[in-house]
């Protein structure tokens, strides 16, 4: 599932490639992926331009020149591809937005969606999200403040979008590893030092993964070699049975509240 780094990577690429280009066509192959009639979406978009692309948690918000917004959530398995008709991906697409001879393909939007909203509706849709972890307003103190009174496993806390926005299964495990904390460790048992370590790990993992194009390997466009580069740098996620880089232990896989969890039982601890 795309998380903060994958969406941040898409945000950068989209800002580079589609901002200010006039939209020339809209194709909707799956009406459930959008929130208005396909003709209404096309009527609103054709001739309009995306003037700004913003990321909020795992969402992207496309700001249109008429003040409206397109809110995108890729959920499980959603992907974006940008290219010509000849480069069309060999998978079914749910929505396509054309910019002249280039097309932005939305792939795998089964649970994901692309909604046309007003500013107010967009704000309402995002209102319950917790703060951004790499925002300038975030710091160690504020992070510790957000953990106060929280219970349960670190993993469950990190993936809770109402506490922090943007972390999912992969990066929660990578962050716990980086902090040398067990993902199953309880939040209320963390010392101030462990919380400081956890916050440093959050910043390091999210910023490095964003710069490396995230872990999902399908390129965004022809010639894109950055997207997915972080996959090779994941230390525990999807690495059950592999050797831990840090201590030589063996990575194990378990479950917390029906979520997959990967960690090294040798060098990750309760606090
Ligand atoms: Zn280890």
Coordinates of C-alpha atoms and ligand atoms in Angstrom, one line a residue:
X1 CA 0.0 0.0 0.0
X2 CA 1.4 3.4 -0.9
X3 CA 2.3 5.4 2.2
X4 CA 3.9 8.8 2.9
X5 CA 7.1 8.2 0.9
X6 CA 5.3 6.7 -2.2
X7 CA 2.8 9.6 -2.2
X8 CA 5.5 12.2 -1.7
X9 CA 7.4 10.7 -4.6
X10 CA 4.2 10.9 -6.8
X11 CA 3.7 14.5 -5.6
X12 CA 7.1 15.6 -6.7
X13 CA 6.8 13.8 -10.1
X14 CA 3.3 15.2 -10.7
X15 CA 4.4 18.7 -9.7
X16 CA 7.2 18.4 -12.3
X17 CA 5.2 16.9 -15.1
X18 CA 1.5 17.9 -15.1
X19 CA 1.2 21.2 -13.2
X20 CA -0.2 23.9 -15.4
X21 CA -0.8 21.7 -18.4
X22 CA -4.4 22.0 -19.8
X23 CA -6.5 18.9 -19.3
X24 CA -7.7 17.7 -22.7
X25 CA -9.6 14.5 -21.9
X26 CA -11.0 12.4 -19.1
X27 CA -11.9 8.7 -19.3
X28 CA -13.7 6.9 -16.5
X29 CA -13.7 3.1 -16.7
X30 CA -14.9 2.5 -13.2
X31 CA -17.6 4.9 -12.0
X32 CA -17.3 3.7 -8.4
X33 CA -13.8 5.2 -8.3
X34 CA -15.3 8.8 -8.6
X35 CA -18.0 10.6 -6.7
X36 CA -19.8 12.4 -9.6
X37 CA -21.2 11.3 -13.0
X38 CA -18.3 10.7 -15.5
X39 CA -19.8 13.5 -17.7
X40 CA -19.7 15.9 -14.8
X41 CA -16.1 15.1 -14.0
X42 CA -15.1 15.5 -17.6
X43 CA -17.1 18.7 -17.9
X44 CA -15.2 20.2 -14.9
X45 CA -11.8 18.9 -15.8
X46 CA -11.5 19.4 -19.6
X47 CA -9.9 22.8 -20.2
X48 CA -8.9 23.2 -16.5
X49 CA -5.4 22.9 -15.2
X50 CA -3.9 21.5 -12.0
X51 CA -2.0 24.4 -10.4
X52 CA -0.6 22.7 -7.4
X53 CA -0.2 19.1 -6.0
X54 CA -0.3 18.7 -2.2
X55 CA 0.2 15.6 -0.1
X56 CA -1.6 15.1 3.1
X57 CA -0.9 11.8 4.9
X58 CA -1.5 9.1 2.2
X59 CA -3.7 11.4 0.1
X60 CA -2.8 13.6 -2.8
X61 CA -4.8 16.8 -3.3
X62 CA -4.8 18.2 -6.9
X63 CA -5.6 21.9 -6.7
X64 CA -7.5 22.9 -9.9
X65 CA -7.4 26.5 -11.3
X66 CA -11.1 26.9 -10.7
X67 CA -10.6 26.4 -6.9
X68 CA -11.9 22.9 -6.9
X69 CA -9.9 19.9 -5.7
X70 CA -9.3 16.4 -6.8
X71 CA -8.7 14.2 -3.7
X72 CA -6.8 10.9 -4.5
X73 CA -6.4 8.0 -2.1
X74 CA -4.8 4.9 -3.7
X75 CA -5.6 2.6 -0.8
X76 CA -4.4 -1.0 -1.4
X77 CA -2.6 -1.6 -4.6
X78 CA -3.3 1.7 -6.4
X79 CA -0.7 3.1 -8.7
X80 CA -0.1 6.0 -11.1
X81 CA 1.5 5.9 -14.5
X82 CA 2.2 8.8 -16.8
X83 CA 2.9 8.3 -20.5
X84 CA 1.6 8.2 -24.1
X85 CA -1.1 5.9 -25.5
X86 CA 1.7 3.7 -26.9
X87 CA 3.2 3.4 -23.4
X88 CA -0.2 2.5 -21.9
X89 CA 0.3 0.1 -18.9
X90 CA -0.8 -3.5 -19.5
X91 CA -3.3 -3.4 -16.7
X92 CA -6.9 -2.1 -16.5
X93 CA -7.2 1.6 -15.6
X94 CA -10.1 3.1 -13.7
X95 CA -9.6 6.7 -14.6
X96 CA -7.4 8.5 -17.2
X97 CA -6.7 12.2 -17.4
X98 CA -5.1 13.3 -20.7
X99 CA -2.8 16.3 -21.1
X100 CA -2.4 16.5 -24.8
X101 CA -0.6 13.3 -25.9
X102 CA 0.4 12.4 -22.4
X103 CA -2.0 10.5 -20.1
X104 CA -2.1 10.1 -16.4
X105 CA -3.3 6.6 -15.8
X106 CA -4.9 5.6 -12.4
X107 CA -4.4 1.9 -11.9
X108 CA -5.7 -0.5 -9.2
X109 CA -8.3 1.9 -7.8
X110 CA -10.5 -0.8 -6.4
X111 CA -10.8 0.6 -2.9
X112 CA -9.0 3.8 -3.8
X113 CA -10.8 6.8 -5.2
X114 CA -10.5 10.1 -7.0
X115 CA -13.1 12.6 -5.8
X116 CA -14.0 16.0 -7.2
X117 CA -14.6 18.3 -4.1
X118 CA -14.9 21.9 -3.1
X119 CA -12.2 23.3 -0.7
X120 CA -14.6 22.8 2.2
X121 CA -15.4 19.3 1.3
X122 CA -11.7 18.5 1.0
X123 CA -11.0 19.9 4.4
X124 CA -13.8 17.9 5.9
X125 CA -12.6 14.7 4.2
X126 CA -9.1 15.3 5.7
X127 CA -10.2 16.7 9.1
X128 CA -9.6 13.6 11.1
X129 CA -6.0 13.1 10.0
X130 CA -3.3 13.5 12.6
X131 CA -0.4 15.9 12.0
X132 CA 2.3 15.5 9.3
X133 CA 5.5 14.0 10.7
X134 CA 8.0 15.9 8.6
X135 CA 6.2 19.2 9.0
X136 CA 8.2 22.2 10.2
X137 CA 5.8 22.5 13.1
X138 CA 6.6 19.0 14.3
X139 CA 9.3 18.5 16.9
X140 CA 10.4 16.0 19.6
X141 CA 8.3 17.6 22.2
X142 CA 5.2 17.7 20.2
X143 CA 5.7 14.1 19.1
X144 CA 6.1 13.0 22.8
X145 CA 2.9 15.0 23.5
X146 CA 1.0 13.0 20.9
X147 CA 2.0 9.7 22.5
X148 CA 0.8 10.7 26.0
X149 CA -2.0 8.6 27.3
X150 CA -1.8 6.3 24.3
X151 CA -2.0 2.6 24.9
X152 CA -1.3 -0.5 22.8
X153 CA 1.5 -1.6 20.5
X154 CA 3.9 0.8 18.8
X155 CA 2.9 -0.6 15.4
X156 CA -0.8 0.0 16.0
X157 CA 0.0 3.6 17.1
X158 CA 2.2 4.4 14.1
X159 CA -0.4 3.2 11.6
X160 CA -3.2 5.1 13.3
X161 CA -3.9 7.9 10.8
X162 CA -5.7 10.0 13.5
X163 CA -2.5 10.1 15.6
X164 CA 0.0 10.7 12.7
X165 CA -0.8 10.9 9.0
X166 CA 1.0 8.8 6.4
X167 CA 2.5 5.7 8.0
X168 CA 1.3 2.2 7.0
X169 CA 2.5 -1.4 7.4
X170 CA 5.9 -1.1 5.7
X171 CA 7.2 2.1 7.3
X172 CA 5.8 1.3 10.8
X173 CA 8.0 -1.8 10.7
X174 CA 11.0 0.0 9.3
X175 CA 10.7 2.8 11.9
X176 CA 10.5 0.3 14.8
X177 CA 13.6 -1.5 13.5
X178 CA 15.5 1.8 13.1
X179 CA 14.5 2.7 16.7
X180 CA 15.5 -0.8 17.9
X181 CA 12.1 -1.1 19.4
X182 CA 9.8 -4.1 19.0
X183 CA 6.7 -3.2 17.0
X184 CA 4.8 -5.2 19.6
X185 CA 6.2 -3.1 22.5
X186 CA 3.6 -1.1 24.4
X187 CA 3.6 2.6 23.9
X188 CA 2.9 3.3 27.6
X189 CA 6.1 1.4 28.5
X190 CA 8.4 3.7 26.5
X191 CA 10.9 5.8 28.3
X192 CA 11.6 9.4 27.3
X193 CA 14.8 8.2 25.6
X194 CA 12.9 5.5 23.6
X195 CA 10.4 8.2 22.5
X196 CA 13.3 10.4 21.3
X197 CA 14.8 7.4 19.5
X198 CA 11.4 6.6 17.9
X199 CA 11.0 10.2 16.7
X200 CA 14.5 10.3 15.2
X201 CA 13.7 7.0 13.4
X202 CA 10.4 8.4 12.0
X203 CA 12.2 11.4 10.5
X204 CA 15.1 9.4 9.2
X205 CA 13.1 6.6 7.6
X206 CA 10.4 8.8 6.1
X207 CA 12.8 11.3 4.6
X208 CA 15.2 8.7 3.3
X209 CA 12.4 6.6 1.8
X210 CA 10.9 9.7 0.2
X211 CA 14.1 10.7 -1.4
X212 CA 14.7 7.2 -2.6
X213 CA 11.2 7.1 -4.3
X214 CA 9.5 4.8 -1.9
X215 CA 9.3 1.0 -2.0
X216 CA 6.7 0.4 -4.7
X217 CA 8.6 -0.6 -7.8
X218 CA 6.4 0.3 -10.8
X219 CA 8.0 3.3 -12.5
X220 CA 5.9 6.5 -12.8
X221 CA 6.9 7.0 -16.4
X222 CA 9.4 5.9 -19.0
X223 CA 12.9 6.5 -17.9
X224 CA 12.0 6.8 -14.2
X225 CA 14.6 4.8 -12.3
X226 CA 14.0 6.4 -8.9
X227 CA 10.6 5.2 -8.0
X228 CA 10.8 2.1 -5.8
X229 CA 14.5 2.4 -5.0
X230 CA 13.8 2.1 -1.3
X231 CA 12.6 -1.5 -1.7
X232 CA 16.2 -2.7 -1.6
X233 CA 16.8 -0.7 1.5
X234 CA 14.0 -2.1 3.6
X235 CA 15.6 -3.8 6.6
X236 CA 12.6 -5.9 7.9
X237 CA 9.5 -5.4 5.8
X238 CA 8.7 -8.5 3.7
X239 CA 12.0 -10.0 4.7
X240 CA 10.9 -13.0 6.8
X241 CA 13.7 -15.5 7.3
X242 CA 16.4 -13.1 6.0
X243 CA 19.4 -12.2 8.0
X244 CA 19.3 -8.9 10.1
X245 CA 21.8 -6.4 8.7
X246 CA 22.4 -5.1 12.2
X247 CA 23.0 -8.2 14.3
X248 CA 22.9 -11.2 12.1
X249 CA 19.6 -12.5 13.7
X250 CA 16.7 -13.8 11.6
X251 CA 13.8 -11.5 10.7
X252 CA 10.5 -13.0 11.8
X253 CA 6.9 -12.3 10.7
X254 CA 3.9 -12.2 13.0
X255 CA 0.6 -10.4 13.3
X256 CA -0.8 -7.6 15.5
X257 CA -4.6 -6.9 15.2
X258 CA -4.5 -8.8 11.8
X259 CA -1.7 -6.7 10.5
X260 CA 1.5 -8.3 9.3
X261 CA 4.5 -7.3 11.3
X262 CA 8.2 -7.9 10.5
X263 CA 11.0 -7.5 13.0
X264 CA 14.3 -8.8 14.4
X265 CA 13.7 -10.5 17.8
X266 CA 17.4 -10.2 18.6
X267 CA 18.1 -6.4 18.3
X268 CA 14.7 -4.9 18.8
X269 CA 13.5 -4.5 22.4
X270 CA 10.6 -3.5 24.6
X271 CA 12.2 -0.1 25.3
Ligands
LIG1 ZN1 18.8 -7.7 14.5

